[in-house]
Amino acid sequence: MAEETKKSVAVPASEEVVVTDVPVPEKPTEKEAPPQPEAECEVEKAEKPAAEEAVEGGAVEKNKITESASFKEESNKVDDLIDPQKKALDEFKLLIQEALKKHEFTAPPPPPAAKEEEKKPEEPKAEEKKEEEEPKPEEKKEEEESKPEEKKESCEAPSEVPPPPKPAAPVEKEEEEKPTPPAAAAEPSESVVEKIEEKVEAAVEEIKETIVHEVPPPPAEECPPAPTEEEKPKEEEAVEETAPPPPPEEVSIWGIPLLADERSDAILLKFLRARDFKVKEAFSMLKSVVAWRKEFKIDELLEEENVGEGLEKVVYMHGVDKEGHPVCYNAYGEFQDKDLYNNTFADAEKRAKFLRWRIQFLEKSIRKLDFSPEGVCTIVQVNDLKNSPGLFLLKKELRQATNQALQLLQDNYPEFVAKQVFVNVPWWYVAYNRMISPFFTERTKSKFVFAGPTKTAETLFKYIAPEQVPVQYGGLSREGEQEFTTADPASEEFIKPASKHTIELPILEACQLVWEVRVVGWDISYGAEFVPSAEGGYTWIVQKSRKIGSSDEPIISCCFKSGEPGKIVLTLDNQSSKKKKFIYRSKIKSSD
């Protein structure tokens, strides 16, 4: 959903995103040009040299990677907008209102191409008429030779025959052309009379055939127009004028009607921000999104079941960040499972199914957001690259599917990501990100945060509370029934290198105290004991001090039932040369 790749806005500078343990090549070479988006094969060719150059860089510096200023989410309250933004929002609403009245979203007017298609059937008719009219000059020439007066068109039926006196003209003409002796002209002989009668009959037959061929049926179009045919369209227009206009159409996106209430403002602001508050571009994007949702059949997709079986561990929602944004985790390393990979990307049909599942998952997650002005209507994306060395560069099918999904998210889900956190970042992703970064705007890049394997938990804790972070990422949140839930807050402290650190958990009365602790990366010694408040009381060893390695159990839980006031003292001995992140929480349960 990096929808902001197309347009950018000014981003307030607040803080720098720093990653200290992701290796970087010493000097980026000039050959590492970003891939061209037009051809996918060019991208593949560009990606491989970049990764090789990163390896050929020789010595790797473990220095800071500084990204652009951190993104600060804008308010969805109309009163908090500046005047140009308020004006753009008002113009945007007017355009949408007019479009709803004209039914442009569901029943747009026929495009010019459609109008041309409507005219095309009429064109052959015109050609046919021309073809029928073309032989007329030849026929008229024959008539001129026989009878010039017959050139005039007639509205009489073609079966009617002219009166016998009329064909006398061509006979006289022939006689004029062939003069006879005076005696013969004055008193024609019987043979001459017979010849003249034969010529007259032949001329009459020729005229009949000519008239029948020349006058096309039906004669209604050539005769004076009938008033009833002209009056019909006028009557229809009068009926249309009197008919009431259809009511404005209703269009909803993510379950919220356009122009409904304040929740609609939050949605419209997403489109405006994605297009830098350019109203016409935002309106064009909105119409495109509505059309795509109908074509993709989003409403039907929401009702489908078992679309993405086996993908529950690849993409899932878990907890919220410190500002209340839902957190979505993307664990691409799960595709190292060959069976899962083949079942998801083996052919075009399976990739299409994966894409539908990804859109369905996102749609269901968005429906749970609060689009009120004070609500949360964005999410945080955590992208886990663990166990995925070269996954995007080497596995073509996965890259194609993810690129296609990314394109759909960019085009149809504007401004839904508050933060993009990349954790367990391997060395190759540094080169990969450097190649694709020119295609992102400053606004988009300001949402990116990168963390290597040893900084994953620390980076996540910066944005997400430890009790909300899954245990596999260094947090305290576990599946199943546990003593603690995400509603129980945790505390964080650092343990200095080569030093001991103690934590005291007070017990004010007879009760049962439960607690759980975790050191990110462990490799330290840990122990717990109970110290009574009364003088001369005995100290109880609750958990014997022992060294816990990084591969041991991530969270240690314990409980102690006390019959007197006192305190639990947790002792942590860090003999390593690195400081350690220590998180813990406790609560008192009433004693039975």
XYZ file of C-alpha atoms in Angstrom:
592
model
C 0.000 0.000 0.000
C 2.769 2.379 -0.786
C 0.197 4.450 -2.619
C 2.173 7.642 -2.243
C 4.733 6.621 -4.873
C 2.980 8.789 -7.437
C 2.707 12.115 -5.619
C 4.555 13.710 -2.738
C 3.852 16.344 -0.134
C 5.993 18.229 2.296
C 6.917 16.080 5.310
C 7.662 17.655 8.655
C 11.093 16.750 9.979
C 10.794 15.171 13.379
C 13.416 12.492 13.832
C 15.828 10.289 11.942
C 15.342 6.577 11.582
C 18.653 4.946 12.391
C 19.687 1.327 12.072
C 23.069 0.416 13.474
C 23.573 -3.217 12.612
C 22.624 -3.529 8.932
C 25.819 -3.870 6.859
C 26.319 -1.401 4.051
C 28.797 -1.467 1.165
C 31.618 1.049 1.642
C 31.064 2.892 -1.637
C 28.028 2.511 -3.848
C 29.140 2.080 -7.439
C 27.787 4.074 -10.333
C 26.627 0.886 -12.060
C 23.885 0.312 -9.507
C 21.165 2.046 -11.450
C 17.539 1.498 -10.362
C 15.561 -0.984 -12.439
C 13.302 0.303 -15.142
C 9.627 -0.274 -14.271
C 8.592 -0.703 -17.905
C 10.217 -4.118 -18.406
C 10.347 -6.779 -15.755
C 13.335 -8.485 -17.333
C 15.318 -5.267 -16.975
C 14.531 -5.222 -13.286
C 15.882 -8.731 -12.886
C 19.074 -7.822 -14.703
C 19.579 -4.737 -12.592
C 18.939 -6.469 -9.299
C 21.589 -9.160 -9.632
C 24.565 -6.834 -10.312
C 23.510 -4.660 -7.376
C 23.646 -7.585 -4.973
C 26.992 -8.733 -6.385
C 28.456 -5.252 -6.069
C 27.325 -5.130 -2.470
C 29.376 -8.282 -1.818
C 32.353 -7.037 -3.807
C 32.455 -3.936 -1.653
C 34.969 -5.703 0.556
C 35.013 -4.497 4.138
C 31.552 -3.831 5.571
C 30.990 -0.874 7.841
C 28.607 -1.272 10.772
C 27.706 2.372 10.770
C 24.426 4.231 10.809
C 21.937 4.132 7.971
C 20.066 7.395 8.072
C 16.724 7.625 6.352
C 14.640 10.704 5.649
C 12.698 12.486 8.360
C 10.198 10.304 10.160
C 6.626 10.568 8.983
C 4.119 12.381 11.157
C 0.506 11.482 10.533
C -1.855 14.342 9.724
C -5.138 15.050 11.447
C -8.468 14.091 9.879
C -10.311 16.962 11.559
C -11.503 19.518 9.030
C -10.861 22.344 11.504
C -7.175 21.372 11.646
C -6.721 21.752 7.882
C -5.149 24.845 6.417
C -7.271 27.051 4.151
C -6.031 25.666 0.787
C -6.726 22.133 1.997
C -10.210 23.074 3.197
C -10.925 24.656 -0.179
C -9.683 21.544 -1.991
C -11.910 19.337 0.177
C -14.964 21.491 -0.597
C -14.237 21.375 -4.343
C -13.752 17.637 -4.120
C -17.147 17.215 -2.470
C -18.844 19.308 -5.164
C -17.365 17.162 -7.922
C -18.511 14.001 -6.161
C -21.977 15.430 -5.583
C -22.391 16.268 -9.286
C -21.083 12.842 -10.259
C -23.573 11.134 -7.961
C -26.443 13.132 -9.464
C -25.390 12.183 -12.974
C -24.774 8.550 -11.986
C -21.222 8.739 -13.276
C -19.950 6.115 -10.835
C -22.380 3.299 -11.653
C -23.826 4.296 -15.045
C -21.411 6.660 -16.794
C -22.460 8.206 -20.122
C -21.397 6.246 -23.212
C -17.844 7.165 -24.243
C -17.100 8.626 -27.698
C -16.139 5.174 -28.943
C -19.631 3.894 -28.167
C -21.219 6.754 -30.059
C -19.121 5.942 -33.101
C -20.263 2.335 -32.913
C -23.867 3.528 -32.864
C -23.269 5.523 -36.036
C -21.500 2.678 -37.814
C -24.690 0.685 -38.592
C -26.105 3.753 -40.331
C -23.070 4.155 -42.576
C -23.703 0.980 -44.610
C -27.236 2.205 -45.247
C -25.861 5.415 -46.678
C -23.459 3.399 -48.818
C -26.295 1.208 -50.026
C -28.251 4.289 -51.014
C -25.242 5.579 -52.901
C -24.896 2.270 -54.669
C -28.561 2.428 -55.586
C -28.182 5.998 -56.712
C -24.983 5.375 -58.677
C -26.642 3.505 -61.540
C -29.194 6.260 -61.885
C -27.021 8.487 -64.143
C -26.593 5.618 -66.602
C -30.276 4.906 -66.530
C -31.004 8.573 -66.975
C -28.717 8.656 -69.985
C -30.751 5.869 -71.534
C -33.888 7.839 -70.751
C -32.420 10.904 -72.410
C -31.968 8.870 -75.542
C -35.511 7.589 -75.292
C -37.452 10.243 -73.420
C -35.885 13.336 -71.767
C -39.091 14.253 -69.986
C -39.004 11.102 -67.842
C -36.000 12.421 -65.759
C -38.365 13.960 -63.265
C -38.943 11.893 -60.106
C -42.449 10.851 -59.278
C -44.145 9.898 -56.025
C -46.514 7.592 -57.889
C -46.317 3.887 -57.301
C -43.717 2.151 -59.528
C -46.347 -0.180 -60.956
C -48.262 2.674 -62.555
C -47.608 3.173 -66.278
C -47.584 6.601 -67.914
C -50.389 7.331 -70.354
C -49.732 6.267 -73.959
C -49.456 9.804 -75.413
C -46.237 10.586 -73.492
C -43.900 8.135 -75.262
C -44.725 9.897 -78.551
C -41.912 12.351 -77.821
C -39.061 9.871 -78.225
C -40.732 8.565 -81.428
C -40.879 12.036 -82.895
C -37.281 12.533 -81.822
C -36.235 9.404 -83.688
C -38.159 10.577 -86.708
C -36.421 13.926 -86.515
C -33.091 12.172 -86.261
C -34.017 10.069 -89.367
C -35.889 12.351 -91.770
C -38.207 10.702 -94.283
C -39.281 11.829 -97.694
C -42.159 14.324 -97.729
C -44.543 11.944 -99.359
C -43.934 9.226 -96.847
C -44.281 11.661 -93.998
C -47.565 12.956 -95.182
C -49.125 9.593 -95.902
C -47.206 6.815 -94.090
C -47.445 3.390 -95.508
C -48.724 0.395 -93.526
C -45.191 -0.940 -93.020
C -44.030 2.337 -91.668
C -46.997 2.494 -89.278
C -46.291 -0.993 -88.003
C -42.672 -0.116 -87.398
C -43.704 3.016 -85.501
C -46.143 1.030 -83.328
C -43.447 -1.531 -82.551
C -41.058 1.227 -81.563
C -43.707 2.831 -79.360
C -44.415 -0.464 -77.586
C -40.680 -1.090 -77.082
C -40.221 2.422 -75.712
C -43.148 1.941 -73.300
C -41.693 -1.332 -72.000
C -38.275 0.262 -71.619
C -39.785 3.181 -69.707
C -41.633 0.763 -67.400
C -38.467 -1.116 -66.582
C -36.529 2.100 -66.094
C -39.131 3.597 -63.761
C -39.439 0.432 -61.702
C -35.655 0.192 -61.249
C -35.198 3.873 -60.599
C -37.845 4.483 -57.937
C -36.702 2.756 -54.673
C -39.363 1.437 -52.273
C -40.799 2.554 -49.986
C -41.746 6.001 -51.340
C -42.568 7.369 -47.835
C -39.033 8.761 -47.321
C -38.984 10.570 -50.687
C -42.535 11.813 -50.508
C -43.402 14.815 -48.365
C -42.642 13.855 -44.719
C -45.590 12.638 -42.726
C -46.292 14.884 -39.741
C -46.862 11.954 -37.386
C -43.221 10.746 -37.640
C -41.830 14.208 -36.839
C -44.255 14.808 -34.038
C -43.367 11.549 -32.248
C -39.870 12.676 -31.029
C -41.391 15.944 -29.824
C -43.983 14.047 -27.850
C -41.277 11.806 -26.352
C -39.211 14.863 -25.407
C -42.231 16.356 -23.714
C -42.726 13.154 -21.721
C -39.043 13.144 -20.737
C -39.243 16.738 -19.579
C -42.200 16.025 -17.378
C -40.657 12.818 -15.895
C -38.898 13.419 -12.532
C -35.060 13.082 -12.543
C -33.651 9.872 -11.006
C -32.395 10.163 -7.418
C -28.622 10.477 -6.866
C -26.820 7.165 -6.760
C -25.266 5.844 -3.568
C -21.624 4.784 -3.578
C -19.816 3.301 -0.583
C -16.140 2.543 -0.055
C -14.965 0.327 2.814
C -18.506 0.307 4.173
C -18.852 4.108 4.346
C -21.060 6.052 1.875
C -19.482 8.996 0.096
C -20.589 12.394 1.431
C -22.382 10.718 4.345
C -20.820 12.327 7.429
C -17.488 13.122 9.063
C -16.258 9.606 8.378
C -16.516 10.358 4.672
C -14.162 13.324 5.155
C -11.475 10.970 6.456
C -11.769 8.864 3.308
C -11.807 11.838 0.930
C -8.729 13.275 2.640
C -6.877 10.054 1.860
C -7.426 10.563 -1.860
C -6.516 14.237 -1.666
C -3.292 13.560 0.251
C -2.359 10.776 -2.147
C -2.599 13.338 -4.966
C -1.061 16.306 -3.144
C -4.504 17.972 -2.792
C -4.926 18.243 -6.555
C -8.697 17.962 -6.768
C -9.108 16.736 -10.343
C -6.433 14.078 -9.936
C -7.964 12.940 -6.649
C -11.414 12.765 -8.273
C -10.024 10.739 -11.165
C -8.397 8.348 -8.691
C -11.641 7.986 -6.744
C -13.612 7.069 -9.889
C -10.909 4.605 -10.859
C -11.010 2.969 -7.420
C -14.814 2.645 -7.499
C -14.649 1.064 -10.947
C -11.892 -1.350 -9.872
C -13.827 -2.432 -6.788
C -16.812 -3.338 -8.959
C -14.646 -5.152 -11.463
C -12.809 -7.051 -8.701
C -16.171 -7.792 -6.979
C -15.018 -6.729 -3.528
C -18.413 -7.233 -1.885
C -18.561 -10.831 -3.101
C -14.928 -11.408 -2.136
C -15.662 -10.478 1.467
C -18.156 -13.346 1.680
C -15.817 -15.986 0.257
C -14.321 -18.575 2.589
C -11.094 -20.590 2.551
C -9.473 -18.221 0.066
C -5.996 -18.385 1.628
C -5.625 -21.674 3.440
C -2.201 -22.117 5.055
C -1.298 -18.420 4.840
C -2.320 -17.531 8.399
C 1.322 -17.323 9.516
C 2.436 -15.299 6.510
C 0.241 -12.232 7.020
C -1.649 -11.595 10.254
C -2.833 -8.799 12.548
C -1.478 -8.687 16.097
C -1.964 -5.932 18.664
C -1.674 -2.185 18.253
C 1.151 0.339 18.417
C 1.558 3.059 21.038
C -0.805 5.352 19.094
C -3.520 2.739 18.678
C -2.805 1.717 15.070
C -3.461 -1.965 14.312
C -0.236 -3.779 13.461
C -0.011 -6.118 10.477
C 2.914 -8.581 10.338
C 4.243 -9.962 7.057
C 6.543 -12.951 7.615
C 8.026 -13.700 4.191
C 10.404 -16.296 5.627
C 7.459 -18.693 5.891
C 7.733 -19.222 2.145
C 10.925 -21.203 2.715
C 8.471 -24.066 3.126
C 8.528 -25.560 -0.373
C 5.048 -27.032 -0.118
C 3.571 -23.702 0.979
C 5.472 -21.877 -1.741
C 4.319 -24.235 -4.507
C 0.734 -24.231 -3.271
C 0.735 -20.438 -3.395
C 2.797 -19.449 -6.449
C 3.211 -22.541 -8.662
C 0.962 -21.281 -11.480
C -1.038 -18.237 -12.541
C -4.259 -19.550 -11.020
C -2.662 -19.994 -7.594
C -1.026 -16.570 -7.762
C -4.403 -15.034 -8.605
C -5.916 -16.794 -5.604
C -3.115 -15.454 -3.389
C -3.823 -11.967 -4.668
C -7.546 -12.297 -3.907
C -6.737 -13.531 -0.405
C -4.378 -10.598 0.172
C -7.040 -8.104 -0.892
C -9.698 -9.885 1.172
C -7.462 -9.789 4.250
C -6.815 -6.077 3.810
C -10.493 -5.280 3.217
C -11.530 -7.055 6.407
C -8.819 -5.235 8.362
C -9.899 -1.838 7.006
C -13.529 -2.472 7.956
C -12.406 -2.596 11.598
C -10.839 0.884 11.510
C -12.451 3.950 13.052
C -12.908 6.636 10.394
C -14.159 9.283 12.794
C -12.105 12.534 12.910
C -10.510 11.485 16.211
C -10.295 7.799 15.277
C -7.534 5.640 13.828
C -7.861 4.886 10.112
C -4.344 3.691 9.244
C -2.267 0.640 10.103
C 1.394 -0.160 10.841
C 3.117 -2.717 8.619
C 5.920 -4.881 10.060
C 7.810 -6.738 7.331
C 9.907 -9.598 8.657
C 12.742 -10.590 6.290
C 14.151 -13.323 8.524
C 15.186 -16.525 6.726
C 14.641 -14.902 3.365
C 18.141 -14.309 1.915
C 17.677 -13.246 -1.673
C 14.030 -14.295 -1.557
C 12.770 -11.448 -3.727
C 15.767 -11.479 -6.048
C 15.875 -15.212 -6.751
C 12.259 -16.406 -6.616
C 10.558 -15.000 -9.672
C 7.025 -16.205 -8.894
C 6.978 -14.606 -5.455
C 8.385 -11.364 -6.799
C 5.742 -11.220 -9.528
C 2.920 -11.872 -7.077
C 4.138 -9.344 -4.511
C 4.754 -6.707 -7.173
C 1.247 -7.197 -8.522
C -0.224 -6.951 -5.028
C 1.859 -3.853 -4.314
C 0.605 -2.183 -7.490
C -3.025 -2.832 -6.569
C -2.460 -1.473 -3.075
C -0.791 1.641 -4.452
C -3.609 2.358 -6.885
C -6.633 1.470 -4.754
C -5.747 1.902 -1.062
C -4.359 5.417 -0.604
C -2.848 6.548 2.695
C -3.614 3.456 4.743
C -0.093 2.913 6.108
C 1.154 4.969 9.029
C 4.546 3.215 9.244
C 6.500 0.570 7.325
C 8.928 -1.222 9.668
C 11.385 -3.714 8.156
C 12.933 -6.049 10.728
C 15.569 -8.793 10.551
C 16.887 -6.997 7.480
C 19.620 -9.068 5.738
C 22.606 -7.625 3.922
C 21.111 -8.024 0.449
C 18.101 -5.854 1.231
C 20.314 -2.808 1.625
C 21.317 -3.062 -2.036
C 17.762 -3.920 -3.065
C 16.310 -0.925 -1.223
C 18.904 1.379 -2.714
C 17.794 0.327 -6.191
C 14.056 0.808 -5.612
C 14.246 3.939 -3.431
C 14.339 6.374 -6.413
C 10.799 5.259 -7.264
C 9.426 6.341 -3.870
C 8.505 9.873 -2.879
C 9.963 11.564 0.189
C 6.591 11.155 1.867
C 6.688 7.401 1.341
C 10.322 6.999 2.338
C 9.661 8.944 5.531
C 7.427 6.047 6.636
C 10.206 3.452 6.246
C 12.176 2.087 9.207
C 14.876 -0.577 8.869
C 16.358 -2.769 11.598
C 18.880 -5.596 11.458
C 18.487 -8.850 13.430
C 20.094 -7.571 16.664
C 18.037 -4.373 16.635
C 14.640 -5.816 15.763
C 13.156 -5.843 19.267
C 14.612 -2.484 20.219
C 13.235 -0.897 17.040
C 9.778 -2.400 17.503
C 9.659 -1.260 21.139
C 10.165 2.269 19.904
C 6.743 2.171 18.218
C 4.976 -0.773 19.871
C 4.753 -1.557 23.597
C 6.514 -4.831 24.627
C 3.267 -6.430 25.799
C 1.876 -5.934 22.272
C 4.898 -7.370 20.449
C 4.799 -11.111 19.621
C 7.266 -13.252 21.482
C 9.176 -14.151 18.303
C 10.101 -10.479 17.900
C 11.329 -9.962 21.448
C 8.020 -9.057 23.093
C 5.833 -10.645 25.765
C 2.701 -11.419 23.741
C 2.016 -15.149 23.378
C -0.794 -17.224 21.955
C -3.143 -19.217 24.136
C -4.242 -18.649 27.716
C -1.563 -16.915 29.744
C -1.364 -15.273 33.160
C -0.821 -11.913 31.480
C -2.546 -10.328 28.501
C -1.884 -7.318 26.324
C -3.901 -5.291 28.842
C -1.138 -5.756 31.456
C 1.542 -3.145 30.775
C 5.256 -3.996 30.904
C 8.252 -1.941 32.036
C 11.532 -1.553 30.190
C 15.046 -1.051 31.521
C 18.604 -1.386 30.239
C 21.334 -3.462 31.859
C 24.776 -1.937 31.430
C 27.678 -4.076 30.196
C 29.699 -5.956 32.864
C 27.347 -4.990 35.684
C 24.577 -6.296 37.945
C 21.086 -4.928 37.933
C 18.295 -5.510 40.454
C 14.537 -5.019 40.250
C 12.298 -4.900 43.358
C 8.657 -5.998 43.264
C 6.923 -4.933 46.517
C 4.489 -7.142 48.476
C 2.435 -5.048 50.901
C 0.303 -7.817 52.386
C -0.238 -11.518 52.365
C -0.941 -12.375 48.741
C 0.287 -14.187 45.708
C 2.606 -12.303 43.357
C 3.091 -13.356 39.733
C 5.632 -11.925 37.324
C 7.375 -12.581 34.024
C 10.673 -11.259 32.765
C 12.596 -11.237 29.516
C 16.015 -10.032 28.460
C 16.333 -9.475 24.713
C 19.113 -11.792 23.605
C 19.604 -13.013 27.201
C 23.157 -14.418 27.693
C 23.083 -13.214 31.301
C 22.597 -14.726 34.787
C 19.209 -14.354 36.424
C 17.836 -15.144 39.899
C 14.932 -14.143 42.213
C 14.481 -14.135 46.006
C 11.959 -12.961 48.616
C 13.126 -10.521 51.284
C 10.636 -9.989 54.181
C 10.034 -6.534 55.582
C 10.315 -7.661 59.229
C 13.768 -7.469 60.784
C 15.407 -10.816 61.356
C 13.198 -12.496 58.792
C 14.536 -15.189 56.543
C 15.261 -14.599 52.847
C 13.713 -17.117 50.518
C 15.363 -18.162 47.254
C 12.532 -18.223 44.733
C 14.560 -18.839 41.553
C 18.135 -19.998 41.810
C 20.595 -17.841 39.906
C 21.575 -19.369 36.572
C 22.894 -18.233 33.219
C 20.328 -18.144 30.464
C 21.453 -18.348 26.861
C 19.858 -16.722 23.840
C 18.438 -20.041 22.682
C 16.750 -20.849 26.005
C 13.161 -20.072 26.829
C 12.476 -16.436 25.868
C 10.182 -15.581 28.798
C 10.565 -16.698 32.405
C 7.389 -16.728 34.481
C 7.085 -17.307 38.207
C 4.741 -16.842 41.171
C 5.306 -16.584 44.948
C 2.728 -16.858 47.705
C 3.712 -14.760 50.687
C 2.186 -14.738 54.148
C 3.842 -11.473 55.155
C 4.838 -8.144 53.623
C 8.153 -7.945 51.845
C 9.563 -7.752 48.319
C 10.745 -9.903 45.464
C 14.232 -8.978 44.290
C 15.211 -9.909 40.728
C 18.978 -9.968 40.090
C 20.457 -9.793 36.595
C 24.189 -10.143 36.024
C 25.341 -8.942 32.610
C 28.957 -9.961 32.021
C 28.845 -9.293 28.280
C 30.235 -6.211 26.572
C 26.808 -5.116 25.301
C 23.951 -3.463 27.083
C 20.812 -5.543 27.356
C 17.135 -4.654 27.075
C 15.189 -5.949 30.085
C 11.372 -6.051 30.126
C 9.153 -7.286 32.939
C 5.692 -6.989 34.479
C 3.968 -8.241 37.638
C 0.620 -8.239 39.373
C -0.813 -9.343 42.718
C -3.455 -12.016 42.983
C -5.553 -12.282 46.104
C -4.503 -15.103 48.421
C -7.028 -17.978 48.736
